[in-house]
Every structure is written in structure tokens, then in C-alpha cells.
Amino acid sequence: MLFFTQCFGAVLDLIHLRFQHYKAKRVFSAAGQLVCVVNPTHNLKGAPPCTCPLFSCPWEGRLEVVLPHLRQAHRVGVLQGAEIVFLAMDMHLPAPADWIIVHSCLGHHFLLVLRKQERHEGHPQFFATMMLIGTPTQADCFTYRLELNRNHRRLKWEATPRSVLECADSVISDGDCLVLSTALAQLFCDDGGLAIGIAITATEACSSEAEV
Amino acid sequence: MLFFTQCFGAVLDLIHLRFQHYKAKRVFSAAGQLVCVVNPTHNLKGAPPCTCPLFSCPWEGRLEVVLPHLRQAHRVGVLQGAEIVFLAMDMHLPAPADWIIVHSCLGHHFLLVLRKQERHEGHPQFFATMMLIGTPTQADCFTYRLELNRNHRRLKWEATPRSVLECADSVISDGDCLVLSTALAQLFCDDGGLAIGIAITATEACSSEAEV
């Protein structure tokens, strides 16, 4: 009887793995980049769940496990320092596509999301925003700056980062981010790559808290 | 015989005035703002004609008479100083619409064109660019900066001005200008008005020429 129970359990596990593989494959095809699907099934009680900022990833989890998820499932790199340069390659890839990097400074982790999306059919645009891996109250203590600089043109966007507890989709649909048409992005590109200068500063009111 | 010749001349003048009035009225309706039509009929030999930067105005004339045309026909204001603030009112007006101002500094006249236009149907956007009332070679000697600043957000665009001998339409369709969605413009608006900080500097290579 025990043998049959174990066999049944193994078959269930195989069906589950097959289902996970199918979902991962589907997401991979939709995004045009390597995106793995991870479905945590525990530790979700008590805290508001946070969705993965990548548009194609159905992951949900607690704020504390967003960074491990991004690093392990999406192999997102982490750059240290107050001012960094992020080079997004292959900007010609068809929409939808995401380029992301974690920027670690001032005792926090910030996530740059650069998304290529067709909000108007046939006219893909680039949207760039910075999200704090933290609460909205913590996010209000910072200012981020994105800067593009090439061909005698310079474009700077400064704003308060959003919290990853908010949805990246809504930030983009609100238009409250750096927006580039493909024509303008092309002017800032060098050999298919777009260099984005990123800087984070703590606002005066919260600077003591941020430095902790 | 002389009496009949004079009568015939007067009738011709009346027909001409009536035609001008009809054209002015048509342009007025199309633009949703006061735009008069002036057709210069002389002094066009030898120099390339320059079209009026306002999208609805069919005027053409020499570079030297662009400024008098803008001031007299469109009542465009002139602001002096290296750094100025231009306040565009009634941003809610339906597209297409133009807001323009002449910025006089460093011995030249620059024209700020802010245009509301629907490049994608049902989705009006704002396009802002700076044009030198001068040749492309003269324009290459300067850099302009447009800056929006409100609600903890700042957007800066720096580029080389274009010459008014180029067409404002092509600058906008190339996307080589400051572009704002209506949602983003709304975030920078205060009571329906959009304040744009404008600064002009001479590039190092041409600074001696520009100061003449």
C-alpha cells in the first residue's frame, strides 16, 4: 500500500514539474528573453504580496524575497555606488521586452526597469522608471535621476522612486516615467546599446534615516 | 478712360482683399487660434524662402522677415535674457495647437515652438523644440535647454537648436525634441498652465562668433 502511495506521489510531482515547465516555456516565448517562473507557496501570511516587476513574470512574494527572486530567477545583476551607468543592449529587439538592473546604494536596493512596449499599435516606445525594493514611505525619502547623453543631446529625468509594492505597469500607463520614442532612443544609442546614467540621492528630510 | 481704369483697379483690389480674408478665416478655424495670413509678393529672388514655423500658416518669406512676420501676423511676444520662463496657458485646448515665443539673447532670436498634435489618433502629445531665426551653420553654435520642474519631478532636454529654414514639422516627426504625453504634461501643469524654463548657451567653438 505504501508503495502505491509513493508511486502516486511521484506521478503527481512529475505532472506538477511538467506544468511548471510548460508555463516557463510560454513566458520565455512571450518575453523574448529568459524568464523562469517560480511560485512560492509559503510565507505569504500577514504581509501584502508583491508581484515581480517583470511584465511577463507571474511571481508573487513578500518584499524581503523580491531581491533573491530577481537574482535567482531572472539573473539580474547588482551594481554598487551612488552613480552608475547601465548599458541596455539589443534595443532593436521587438516589444514587449524588459531590461532590468538592481542599483544598490544608501543602504537600499533600487530596481531600474526599462521596458519596450507598444501602447499604441505599431509604435513601440521605451519607458524607464526606478523602483525601491521597499515600502512607499521609504521610497519617498529618495530622488533618482536618469540621464541620456549623446550626439549633442541630453535628456534628464528626476523623480521620486516608486515602491515595488506598486505595479510597474501602472507607473508606465500613467506616463509618470522617462518615455522615449524609438526614433529618439536611436539618437541616444551607440551600436544598438543605450547607456543610461543613474544617480540616487536622499532627500533632505529623510537623509538621516537613509544613512542608517 | 482713366476713370474706367481706376474703377477696374479698385474692383481687383476688393477681390484680392476678399480672398485674403477667406484664407485668414479658414486658417483661423483650423488652428483654433488667431492666425493671420500674409503673402509677401516681392524680395524672394536669390534667397531660399523660409516657411512660417506655425503649422497652420502658409506664409513664406526671407529669413530677415520671419521675425517681423511672427510679431505682426501672429503677435508673438519677445523675451530678453539668457534664461527665461515661458508659461503656456490653456494646455487643455484640443490638438492641433501651437504656443510660440521668441527668445532674444546672445545677439540672436530663437523661437520656442510648443505643439500639441495627435501623431497617433486619439492620443495627443506635446512637442517642444527651439529654432534659431538664422542659418543651420549659425544654429550649430548654440545649445538650448528646456526644463520642466514640478511635483518632485524634473525633466530636462538639451540639444542644438534647428534653423527655421528647416521645417518644424520634420523636427517633430523625427521625434528629435522634448516629447510629453498629456498625462505627463498634466503632472507638470499648474492650473492649466505649463511653465518651461529656457536657457541658451553658446558652444565653446563658436562662442567668440556668438558674442559679436
XYZ file of C-alpha atoms in Angstrom:
424
model
C 0.000 0.000 0.000
C 2.888 2.312 0.968
C 4.497 1.518 -2.420
C 1.357 2.579 -4.314
C 1.080 5.801 -2.252
C 4.720 6.695 -3.084
C 4.186 5.903 -6.773
C 1.090 8.117 -6.844
C 3.061 10.933 -5.146
C 5.864 10.622 -7.716
C 3.381 10.795 -10.608
C 1.795 13.920 -9.067
C 5.284 15.512 -8.763
C 6.007 14.723 -12.430
C 2.687 16.278 -13.528
C 3.488 19.381 -11.422
C 7.002 19.711 -12.910
C 5.628 19.277 -16.418
C 3.105 22.078 -15.752
C 5.858 24.376 -14.395
C 7.998 23.636 -17.462
C 5.091 24.445 -19.795
C 4.465 27.789 -18.038
C 8.174 28.688 -18.078
C 8.354 27.901 -21.805
C 5.270 30.004 -22.529
C 6.679 33.020 -20.640
C 10.034 32.559 -22.372
C 8.354 32.787 -25.775
C 6.250 35.808 -24.837
C 9.082 37.867 -23.428
C 11.766 37.073 -25.952
C 14.202 36.651 -23.058
C 14.994 34.100 -20.353
C 12.354 34.321 -17.651
C 11.805 31.469 -15.224
C 8.613 31.001 -13.283
C 8.801 30.463 -9.537
C 5.673 30.019 -7.465
C 6.353 30.321 -3.756
C 3.678 28.583 -1.750
C 4.558 29.651 1.773
C 5.441 32.688 3.942
C 2.715 34.827 2.388
C 0.597 35.240 5.519
C 0.345 38.662 7.166
C 2.284 40.805 4.631
C 0.921 42.256 1.354
C 2.285 40.170 -1.539
C 4.468 41.920 -4.082
C 4.390 40.978 -7.756
C 7.550 40.587 -9.823
C 8.274 43.865 -11.670
C 8.958 41.984 -14.931
C 5.851 42.212 -17.067
C 5.849 38.550 -18.028
C 6.518 37.001 -14.615
C 3.551 35.846 -12.531
C 5.654 35.505 -9.353
C 4.290 36.912 -6.117
C 6.064 37.056 -2.790
C 6.991 39.127 0.236
C 9.088 42.288 -0.097
C 12.079 40.572 1.570
C 12.236 37.881 -1.107
C 11.922 40.140 -4.188
C 15.697 40.609 -4.454
C 16.537 36.869 -4.128
C 13.804 36.151 -6.713
C 15.214 38.701 -9.184
C 18.777 37.468 -8.738
C 17.990 33.759 -8.863
C 15.085 33.543 -11.314
C 15.994 36.415 -13.655
C 19.772 36.561 -13.031
C 19.510 40.326 -12.506
C 22.873 41.972 -11.830
C 23.540 44.272 -8.865
C 25.611 47.438 -9.296
C 27.043 49.314 -6.281
C 27.656 53.056 -5.921
C 25.752 56.348 -5.828
C 26.199 56.948 -9.577
C 26.323 54.142 -12.121
C 25.907 53.668 -15.863
C 23.564 50.966 -17.114
C 24.093 49.797 -20.678
C 20.991 48.222 -22.230
C 21.960 46.119 -25.238
C 19.946 44.937 -28.270
C 17.467 47.813 -28.168
C 16.211 46.682 -31.570
C 14.517 43.585 -30.036
C 10.767 43.591 -30.696
C 8.336 44.734 -27.994
C 7.476 43.606 -25.371
C 10.897 43.381 -23.701
C 12.358 44.315 -20.300
C 15.878 45.344 -19.302
C 16.435 45.452 -15.548
C 19.264 46.102 -13.112
C 19.468 46.393 -9.336
C 21.226 49.512 -8.087
C 22.491 49.189 -4.525
C 23.265 52.389 -2.613
C 22.410 54.400 0.522
C 21.592 51.160 2.336
C 18.799 50.191 -0.079
C 18.236 48.303 -3.317
C 16.680 50.128 -6.262
C 15.449 48.460 -9.408
C 15.735 50.148 -12.796
C 13.065 48.889 -15.190
C 13.474 49.776 -18.877
C 10.550 48.449 -20.879
C 9.881 48.398 -24.615
C 6.126 48.287 -25.142
C 3.539 49.121 -27.777
C 0.982 51.321 -26.039
C -0.213 52.423 -29.485
C -0.221 49.579 -32.006
C 2.738 49.609 -34.340
C 4.531 52.339 -32.329
C 6.797 50.794 -29.673
C 8.144 53.163 -27.027
C 10.705 52.844 -24.223
C 9.682 53.522 -20.625
C 12.250 53.813 -17.826
C 11.493 54.029 -14.122
C 13.203 53.371 -10.799
C 11.531 51.343 -8.066
C 12.688 50.918 -4.489
C 12.684 47.397 -3.100
C 10.974 48.813 -0.032
C 7.751 50.485 1.093
C 6.226 53.659 -0.469
C 7.157 55.588 2.721
C 10.801 54.534 2.344
C 10.687 55.414 -1.387
C 9.582 58.986 -0.574
C 12.975 59.574 1.066
C 14.859 59.383 -2.241
C 15.208 61.075 -5.612
C 16.528 59.279 -8.663
C 17.943 60.735 -11.862
C 18.167 59.039 -15.247
C 20.360 60.693 -17.867
C 20.955 60.046 -21.544
C 23.772 61.908 -23.265
C 24.903 61.508 -26.867
C 25.078 63.289 -30.224
C 24.883 66.788 -28.675
C 21.638 65.854 -26.929
C 20.960 65.341 -23.251
C 17.778 64.140 -21.586
C 17.411 64.064 -17.799
C 14.515 62.765 -15.741
C 14.336 63.240 -11.974
C 11.594 61.907 -9.746
C 10.810 60.097 -6.519
C 11.179 56.321 -6.954
C 8.077 54.175 -6.636
C 7.880 51.179 -4.349
C 7.936 47.706 -5.936
C 4.724 47.161 -3.942
C 3.139 49.376 -6.627
C 2.806 47.837 -10.052
C 5.353 48.800 -12.732
C 2.540 48.531 -15.297
C 0.535 51.320 -13.650
C 3.602 53.608 -13.428
C 4.097 53.127 -17.168
C 0.437 53.506 -18.110
C 0.302 56.719 -16.001
C 3.216 58.009 -18.135
C 4.971 59.010 -14.895
C 8.419 57.923 -16.085
C 11.037 58.654 -18.732
C 9.431 57.988 -22.112
C 11.356 57.675 -25.386
C 10.066 57.065 -28.875
C 12.144 54.544 -30.833
C 13.373 57.426 -33.053
C 14.654 59.384 -30.039
C 16.131 56.255 -28.403
C 18.006 55.644 -31.666
C 19.651 59.072 -31.393
C 20.995 58.115 -27.954
C 22.056 54.580 -28.964
C 25.591 53.556 -29.776
C 25.881 50.314 -31.748
C 22.483 49.070 -30.532
C 23.221 49.858 -26.868
C 21.641 52.576 -24.749
C 23.739 53.960 -21.871
C 21.636 55.313 -19.006
C 23.377 57.253 -16.227
C 21.657 56.607 -12.889
C 22.081 58.571 -9.661
C 20.238 58.288 -6.359
C 20.167 60.926 -3.633
C 18.452 61.017 -0.261
C 16.028 63.916 0.203
C 16.977 66.316 2.999
C 14.029 65.474 5.246
C 14.919 61.780 5.275
C 18.705 61.916 4.818
C 19.412 60.887 8.439
C 17.118 57.862 8.085
C 18.566 56.872 4.705
C 22.128 56.926 6.004
C 21.348 54.428 8.788
C -10.948 106.133 -69.991
C -8.768 106.910 -66.940
C -11.907 106.689 -64.734
C -12.721 103.189 -66.013
C -9.098 102.007 -65.457
C -9.199 103.260 -61.838
C -12.582 101.585 -61.241
C -11.278 98.277 -62.614
C -8.171 98.542 -60.324
C -10.390 99.164 -57.282
C -12.554 96.113 -58.111
C -9.416 93.955 -58.452
C -8.174 95.197 -55.024
C -11.549 94.313 -53.458
C -11.462 90.788 -54.932
C -7.885 90.352 -53.611
C -8.849 91.547 -50.096
C -11.877 89.244 -50.053
C -9.641 86.284 -50.997
C -7.129 87.162 -48.227
C -9.999 87.412 -45.732
C -11.342 83.986 -46.762
C -7.899 82.382 -46.362
C -7.339 84.036 -42.965
C -10.746 82.842 -41.777
C -10.046 79.281 -42.936
C -6.696 79.152 -41.108
C -8.290 80.672 -38.017
C -10.864 77.865 -37.925
C -8.285 75.139 -38.470
C -5.911 76.262 -35.768
C -8.383 77.233 -33.073
C -6.340 80.384 -32.519
C -5.801 83.752 -34.191
C -3.598 83.277 -37.221
C -3.494 85.872 -39.983
C -2.237 85.139 -43.459
C 0.308 87.419 -45.103
C 1.603 86.681 -48.576
C 4.673 88.710 -49.436
C 4.971 89.107 -53.164
C 8.427 90.625 -53.501
C 12.078 90.279 -52.375
C 12.028 86.486 -52.747
C 14.640 86.287 -55.512
C 18.043 84.770 -54.753
C 17.484 83.549 -51.152
C 15.796 80.250 -50.153
C 12.301 81.035 -48.864
C 11.521 80.137 -45.272
C 8.084 78.883 -44.237
C 6.310 80.143 -41.128
C 7.009 77.724 -38.209
C 3.325 77.746 -37.213
C 1.751 74.577 -38.592
C -1.330 76.335 -39.958
C 0.314 79.337 -41.621
C 1.101 79.145 -45.346
C 3.390 82.223 -45.226
C 6.753 82.065 -46.955
C 9.442 84.701 -46.914
C 13.119 85.528 -46.486
C 14.920 84.805 -43.208
C 15.174 88.522 -42.431
C 11.409 88.970 -42.471
C 10.464 85.928 -40.347
C 10.631 87.921 -37.108
C 8.510 90.862 -38.389
C 6.021 88.292 -39.751
C 5.772 86.474 -36.385
C 5.397 89.722 -34.434
C 2.914 91.388 -36.774
C 0.833 88.475 -38.076
C 0.894 86.210 -35.013
C 1.547 88.831 -32.292
C 4.338 86.652 -30.911
C 5.997 88.133 -27.820
C 9.760 88.599 -27.473
C 11.502 87.807 -24.177
C 15.034 89.055 -23.438
C 17.726 87.375 -21.303
C 19.868 84.249 -21.229
C 17.388 82.346 -19.028
C 13.645 82.883 -19.207
C 10.464 81.100 -18.165
C 7.722 80.620 -20.743
C 4.239 79.940 -19.377
C 1.974 78.143 -21.885
C -1.672 78.578 -20.864
C -4.792 76.535 -21.701
C -2.927 73.280 -22.254
C -6.294 71.501 -22.339
C -7.135 73.023 -25.768
C -7.722 70.305 -28.367
C -4.950 69.357 -30.818
C -3.687 70.750 -33.148
C -2.477 73.875 -31.345
C 0.777 75.893 -31.206
C 2.274 78.008 -28.424
C 5.232 80.114 -29.534
C 7.566 82.716 -28.076
C 10.666 84.495 -29.377
C 13.659 84.359 -27.060
C 16.219 87.070 -27.742
C 19.752 86.555 -26.408
C 23.430 86.314 -27.429
C 22.724 88.603 -30.375
C 20.194 86.239 -31.975
C 16.489 85.449 -31.944
C 15.352 81.941 -31.022
C 11.839 80.635 -31.448
C 10.323 78.170 -28.970
C 7.624 76.070 -30.621
C 5.375 74.019 -28.313
C 2.919 71.988 -30.356
C 0.008 69.775 -29.317
C -0.545 67.195 -32.024
C -2.091 63.758 -32.480
C 0.595 61.633 -34.123
C -1.381 58.553 -33.051
C -5.135 59.032 -33.363
C -6.835 59.789 -30.088
C -3.510 60.276 -28.257
C -2.411 63.934 -28.371
C 1.167 64.661 -27.316
C 3.176 67.833 -26.706
C 6.346 68.505 -28.689
C 8.739 71.324 -27.760
C 11.697 72.495 -29.801
C 13.859 75.593 -30.210
C 14.626 77.051 -33.624
C 17.126 79.769 -34.459
C 15.945 82.546 -36.734
C 19.172 82.080 -38.674
C 21.027 79.553 -40.808
C 21.830 75.928 -39.803
C 25.528 76.895 -39.514
C 24.641 79.669 -37.056
C 22.347 77.284 -35.139
C 25.231 74.819 -34.624
C 26.932 77.435 -32.432
C 24.322 77.149 -29.666
C 22.827 74.737 -27.162
C 19.354 75.188 -25.716
C 17.873 73.689 -22.579
C 14.193 73.217 -21.787
C 13.298 72.383 -18.200
C 10.068 71.367 -16.508
C 10.001 71.240 -12.719
C 7.013 70.467 -10.517
C 5.577 67.900 -8.094
C 9.005 66.427 -7.230
C 9.668 65.747 -10.898
C 12.149 67.393 -13.236
C 12.590 66.877 -16.954
C 15.435 68.494 -18.874
C 16.115 68.416 -22.598
C 19.307 69.832 -24.092
C 20.106 69.945 -27.793
C 21.402 72.074 -30.634
C 18.670 74.381 -31.976
C 17.458 73.828 -35.519
C 17.291 76.605 -38.079
C 13.858 77.961 -39.036
C 14.971 77.210 -42.609
C 14.282 73.570 -41.632
C 10.660 72.620 -41.183
C 9.284 72.378 -37.613
C 7.072 69.507 -38.823
C 10.081 67.342 -39.726
C 11.782 68.030 -36.370
C 8.619 66.837 -34.626
C 8.046 63.811 -36.847
C 11.718 62.817 -36.308
C 10.969 62.880 -32.547
C 14.144 64.955 -32.103
C 12.617 67.245 -29.468
C 11.125 67.215 -25.983
C 8.061 64.954 -26.101
C 5.391 64.798 -23.380
C 2.285 62.661 -23.184
C -0.782 64.568 -21.972
C -0.611 62.563 -18.707
C 2.980 63.659 -18.053
C 2.269 67.252 -19.124
C -0.586 67.268 -16.597
C 1.861 66.388 -13.794
C 3.913 69.488 -14.686
C 0.894 71.788 -15.141
C -0.330 74.278 -12.572
C -3.912 75.453 -13.089
C -3.830 74.605 -16.811
C -0.502 76.376 -17.406
C 2.837 74.744 -18.210
C 5.981 76.643 -17.154
C 9.010 75.865 -19.339
C 12.411 77.157 -18.255
C 14.528 78.046 -21.290
C 18.267 78.693 -21.379
C 20.584 79.270 -24.330
C 24.364 78.956 -24.268
C 26.980 79.427 -26.959
C 29.126 76.347 -27.646
C 32.824 76.847 -26.950
C 33.939 76.549 -30.561
C 31.622 79.349 -31.670
C 31.439 81.470 -28.514
C 33.550 84.297 -29.980
C 31.290 84.471 -33.045
C 28.090 84.342 -30.984
C 29.201 87.217 -28.759
C 29.765 89.549 -31.725
